[in-house]
Coordinates of C-alpha atoms in Angstrom, one line a residue:
M270 CA -4.0 6.2 8.0
S271 CA -4.2 8.4 11.1
D272 CA -2.9 11.5 9.2
L273 CA -5.7 11.3 6.6
P274 CA -8.9 13.3 6.7
D275 CA -12.2 11.5 7.5
D276 CA -13.4 11.5 3.9
F277 CA -11.0 10.4 1.2
D278 CA -11.4 8.4 -2.0
C279 CA -9.9 4.8 -2.2
T280 CA -9.1 2.5 -5.0
I281 CA -9.1 -1.2 -4.4
T282 CA -6.7 -3.3 -6.6
N283 CA -6.2 -7.0 -7.2
W284 CA -3.2 -9.2 -7.8
E285 CA -3.5 -9.4 -11.6
Y286 CA -3.6 -5.6 -12.0
I287 CA -0.6 -5.1 -9.8
Y288 CA 1.3 -7.9 -11.4
G289 CA 0.8 -6.1 -14.7
L290 CA 2.3 -2.9 -13.3
C291 CA 5.3 -5.0 -12.2
R292 CA 5.7 -6.1 -15.8
T293 CA 5.4 -2.5 -17.0
V294 CA 8.1 -1.3 -14.7
S295 CA 10.4 -4.2 -15.7
N296 CA 9.9 -3.5 -19.3
E297 CA 10.9 0.1 -18.7
V298 CA 14.1 -1.1 -17.0
K299 CA 14.8 -3.3 -20.0
R300 CA 14.2 -0.5 -22.5
A301 CA 16.6 1.8 -20.6
E302 CA 19.2 -1.0 -20.8
F303 CA 19.8 -0.8 -17.1
E304 CA 21.1 -4.0 -15.7
P305 CA 20.9 -4.0 -11.9
D306 CA 22.9 -6.4 -9.9
V307 CA 20.5 -6.2 -6.9
V308 CA 16.9 -5.1 -6.2
V309 CA 16.2 -3.2 -3.0
A310 CA 12.5 -3.5 -2.1
L311 CA 11.1 -1.1 0.5
A312 CA 9.3 -2.8 3.2
R313 CA 6.5 -3.6 3.3
G314 CA 4.8 -2.3 0.2
G315 CA 7.7 -3.0 -2.2
W316 CA 8.2 -6.7 -1.4
F317 CA 5.8 -8.0 -4.0
A318 CA 7.0 -5.6 -6.6
G319 CA 10.7 -6.4 -5.8
R320 CA 10.2 -10.2 -6.1
C321 CA 8.2 -9.9 -9.4
T322 CA 10.7 -7.5 -10.9
C323 CA 13.5 -10.0 -10.1
D324 CA 11.6 -12.6 -11.9
F325 CA 11.0 -10.5 -15.0
L326 CA 14.7 -9.3 -15.1
G327 CA 16.3 -12.6 -14.3
L328 CA 17.8 -11.5 -11.0
D329 CA 18.3 -13.6 -7.8
D330 CA 19.8 -10.8 -5.6
L331 CA 16.9 -9.2 -3.7
T332 CA 17.2 -7.4 -0.4
S333 CA 14.9 -5.2 1.7
L334 CA 15.0 -1.8 3.4
K335 CA 12.5 -0.7 6.1
M336 CA 11.6 2.9 6.3
E337 CA 9.2 4.6 8.7
H338 CA 8.1 8.2 9.5
Y339 CA 7.7 7.5 13.3
V340 CA 10.5 7.6 15.8
G341 CA 8.3 7.1 18.9
A342 CA 4.7 6.7 19.9
G343 CA 2.8 9.3 17.9
I344 CA 6.0 11.3 17.2
K345 CA 6.5 11.8 13.5
S346 CA 9.9 12.7 12.1
D347 CA 10.3 15.2 9.3
E348 CA 12.3 12.7 7.3
P349 CA 11.7 9.0 6.9
Q350 CA 14.0 7.0 9.2
V351 CA 15.7 3.7 8.4
R352 CA 14.4 1.1 10.9
Y353 CA 16.4 -2.0 10.0
P354 CA 19.8 -1.2 8.5
M355 CA 21.0 -3.2 5.5
P356 CA 23.8 -5.7 5.9
E357 CA 27.3 -4.2 5.4
G358 CA 28.4 -4.7 1.8
S359 CA 25.0 -5.7 0.4
V360 CA 25.0 -3.0 -2.2
E361 CA 28.6 -1.8 -2.3
G362 CA 29.9 -1.5 -5.8
K363 CA 26.7 -2.8 -7.3
D364 CA 24.1 -1.3 -9.7
V365 CA 20.9 -1.1 -7.7
L366 CA 17.2 -0.8 -8.5
V367 CA 15.3 0.6 -5.5
I368 CA 11.5 -0.2 -5.8
D369 CA 8.4 0.6 -3.8
D370 CA 4.6 0.2 -4.4
I371 CA 3.7 3.9 -4.6
A372 CA 5.2 7.4 -4.1
D373 CA 2.8 9.8 -2.3
T374 CA 5.2 12.5 -1.1
G375 CA 8.2 10.6 -2.4
G376 CA 10.0 11.0 0.9
S377 CA 10.6 7.3 1.5
I378 CA 12.0 6.3 -1.9
R379 CA 14.2 9.5 -2.0
R380 CA 15.6 8.7 1.5
A381 CA 16.2 5.1 0.4
H382 CA 18.1 6.3 -2.7
E383 CA 20.3 8.4 -0.4
Y384 CA 20.8 5.5 2.0
V385 CA 21.9 3.1 -0.7
E386 CA 24.2 5.8 -2.1
E387 CA 25.8 6.3 1.3
R388 CA 26.6 2.5 1.3
G389 CA 28.7 2.7 -1.8
A390 CA 26.4 1.5 -4.5
A391 CA 27.6 2.1 -8.1
E392 CA 24.6 3.2 -10.2
I393 CA 21.2 3.6 -8.6
R394 CA 17.8 3.8 -10.3
T395 CA 14.4 4.0 -8.6
A396 CA 11.0 2.6 -9.5
T397 CA 7.4 2.7 -8.2
L398 CA 4.4 0.7 -9.4
Q399 CA 2.3 3.9 -9.0
L400 CA 3.1 7.6 -8.7
L401 CA 0.8 10.2 -7.3
Q402 CA 0.9 13.7 -8.6
T403 CA 1.6 14.8 -5.0
S404 CA 5.1 13.2 -5.1
E405 CA 8.0 15.6 -5.0
F406 CA 10.3 12.8 -6.1
E407 CA 10.3 11.5 -9.7
P408 CA 11.4 7.8 -9.9
D409 CA 13.3 6.7 -13.0
F410 CA 10.7 4.0 -13.8
V411 CA 6.9 4.2 -13.1
G412 CA 4.2 1.6 -13.8
E413 CA 1.3 4.0 -13.6
R414 CA 0.8 7.8 -13.0
L415 CA -2.3 8.7 -10.9
E416 CA -3.5 12.3 -11.6
E417 CA -6.1 12.3 -8.9
W418 CA -5.1 11.6 -5.3
T419 CA -6.4 8.3 -4.0
W420 CA -5.7 5.9 -1.2
V421 CA -4.7 2.7 -2.9
V422 CA -5.8 -0.6 -1.2
Y423 CA -3.3 -3.2 -2.3
P424 CA -4.1 -6.9 -2.2
W425 CA -1.3 -7.6 0.3
N426 CA -2.8 -5.3 2.9
F427 CA -6.5 -5.6 1.9
I428 CA -7.7 -6.8 5.3
E429 CA -5.5 -4.3 7.2
D430 CA -6.8 -1.3 5.2
M431 CA -10.4 -2.4 5.0
I432 CA -10.6 -2.8 8.8
D433 CA -9.3 0.8 9.2
L434 CA -11.6 2.1 6.5
T435 CA -14.7 0.2 7.7
S436 CA -14.2 1.1 11.4
G437 CA -13.6 4.7 10.4
A438 CA -16.7 4.9 8.3
M439 CA -18.8 3.3 11.2
D440 CA -17.4 5.9 13.6
Q441 CA -18.4 8.8 11.4
A442 CA -21.9 7.5 10.6
E443 CA -24.9 8.8 12.4
M444 CA -25.9 5.4 13.7
T445 CA -24.6 2.9 16.1
T446 CA -25.5 -0.5 14.6
F447 CA -24.8 -1.6 11.1
D448 CA -25.8 -4.5 8.8
R449 CA -23.9 -5.4 5.6
E450 CA -25.9 -3.0 3.4
S451 CA -25.3 0.0 5.7
I452 CA -21.6 -0.8 5.9
R453 CA -21.4 -0.9 2.1
H454 CA -23.3 2.4 2.0
Y455 CA -20.9 4.3 4.3
L456 CA -17.8 2.8 2.6
D457 CA -19.2 4.3 -0.6
E458 CA -20.2 7.6 1.0
F459 CA -17.0 8.3 2.8
H460 CA -14.4 6.6 0.6
G461 CA -16.0 6.1 -2.8
I462 CA -15.9 2.3 -2.5
D463 CA -19.0 1.1 -4.3
R464 CA -20.2 -2.5 -4.3
I465 CA -19.4 -3.2 -7.9
A466 CA -15.8 -1.9 -7.8
M467 CA -15.1 -3.9 -4.6
E468 CA -16.7 -7.1 -5.9
I469 CA -14.7 -6.8 -9.2
A470 CA -11.4 -6.3 -7.4
Q471 CA -11.9 -8.4 -4.3
P472 CA -15.1 -10.5 -4.7
S473 CA -17.1 -11.7 -1.7
R474 CA -14.6 -10.5 1.0
L475 CA -16.8 -8.2 3.1
D476 CA -17.8 -11.0 5.4
E477 CA -14.1 -12.0 5.8
V478 CA -13.3 -8.4 6.8
L479 CA -16.1 -8.3 9.4
A480 CA -15.1 -11.7 10.8
E481 CA -11.5 -10.4 11.3
M482 CA -12.8 -7.2 12.8
E483 CA -14.7 -9.4 15.3
R484 CA -11.6 -11.5 16.0
R485 CA -9.5 -8.4 16.6
G486 CA -12.1 -6.9 18.9
V487 CA -12.7 -3.9 16.6
V488 CA -16.5 -4.7 16.3
E489 CA -18.9 -6.9 18.2
P490 CA -22.1 -8.6 17.0
V491 CA -25.4 -7.2 18.0
E492 CA -28.3 -9.5 18.8
T493 CA -31.2 -9.0 16.4
D494 CA -34.2 -11.0 15.2
G495 CA -33.2 -10.4 11.5
D496 CA -30.0 -9.8 9.6
D497 CA -26.6 -9.8 11.2
E498 CA -25.5 -6.5 12.7
W499 CA -22.4 -5.1 14.3
Q500 CA -21.3 -2.2 16.4
L501 CA -17.9 -0.7 17.2
A502 CA -16.5 -2.4 20.2
K503 CA -16.8 -0.4 23.4

């Protein structure tokens, strides 16, 4: 999230909702009468989508491709780079469905399409569970189109993202110690995450996030006579 502005809206999702998008994508593939031999899931976000799509389509050939924008510490490349090459012959002569969770700029899935094509795949189609209007690449199959830009918090990286969002909100706030209510307030103020939306999508998980932030040394508890409070670790 380091390239994002301080204030940006977030949408928290849950397993059931995302599973429904996997079904939607799979139904689009069926309607197009495309019969892939193998699904290539982009790591890490595309793993869940890839496995569910295989189930819906009756496939047992699933492989993974890891893309990243960084080539060194803090050095961002103009084009996504392949981190872990696919095994030789894994897609050669096969019809391939490349899938990811979301396309923001579209750079990763476009590069993945090129990479698979370079390895001798027959027909290649692409899919994303969600597509932001900022994407310059149009996948063949889309579960949901998002007209307004948002940072999507997926259930498989809920803790990871919420630690980043919470610590960032605490860093921006004009105070140094926080109880649960003030943390919820600043998550709403800076990222549009209100209590009801969070509790519907991921109920009763704020304490879990805070406990993990303590364990990782991101925050530390503050001694008080009343409610629990935390501060960013020094």
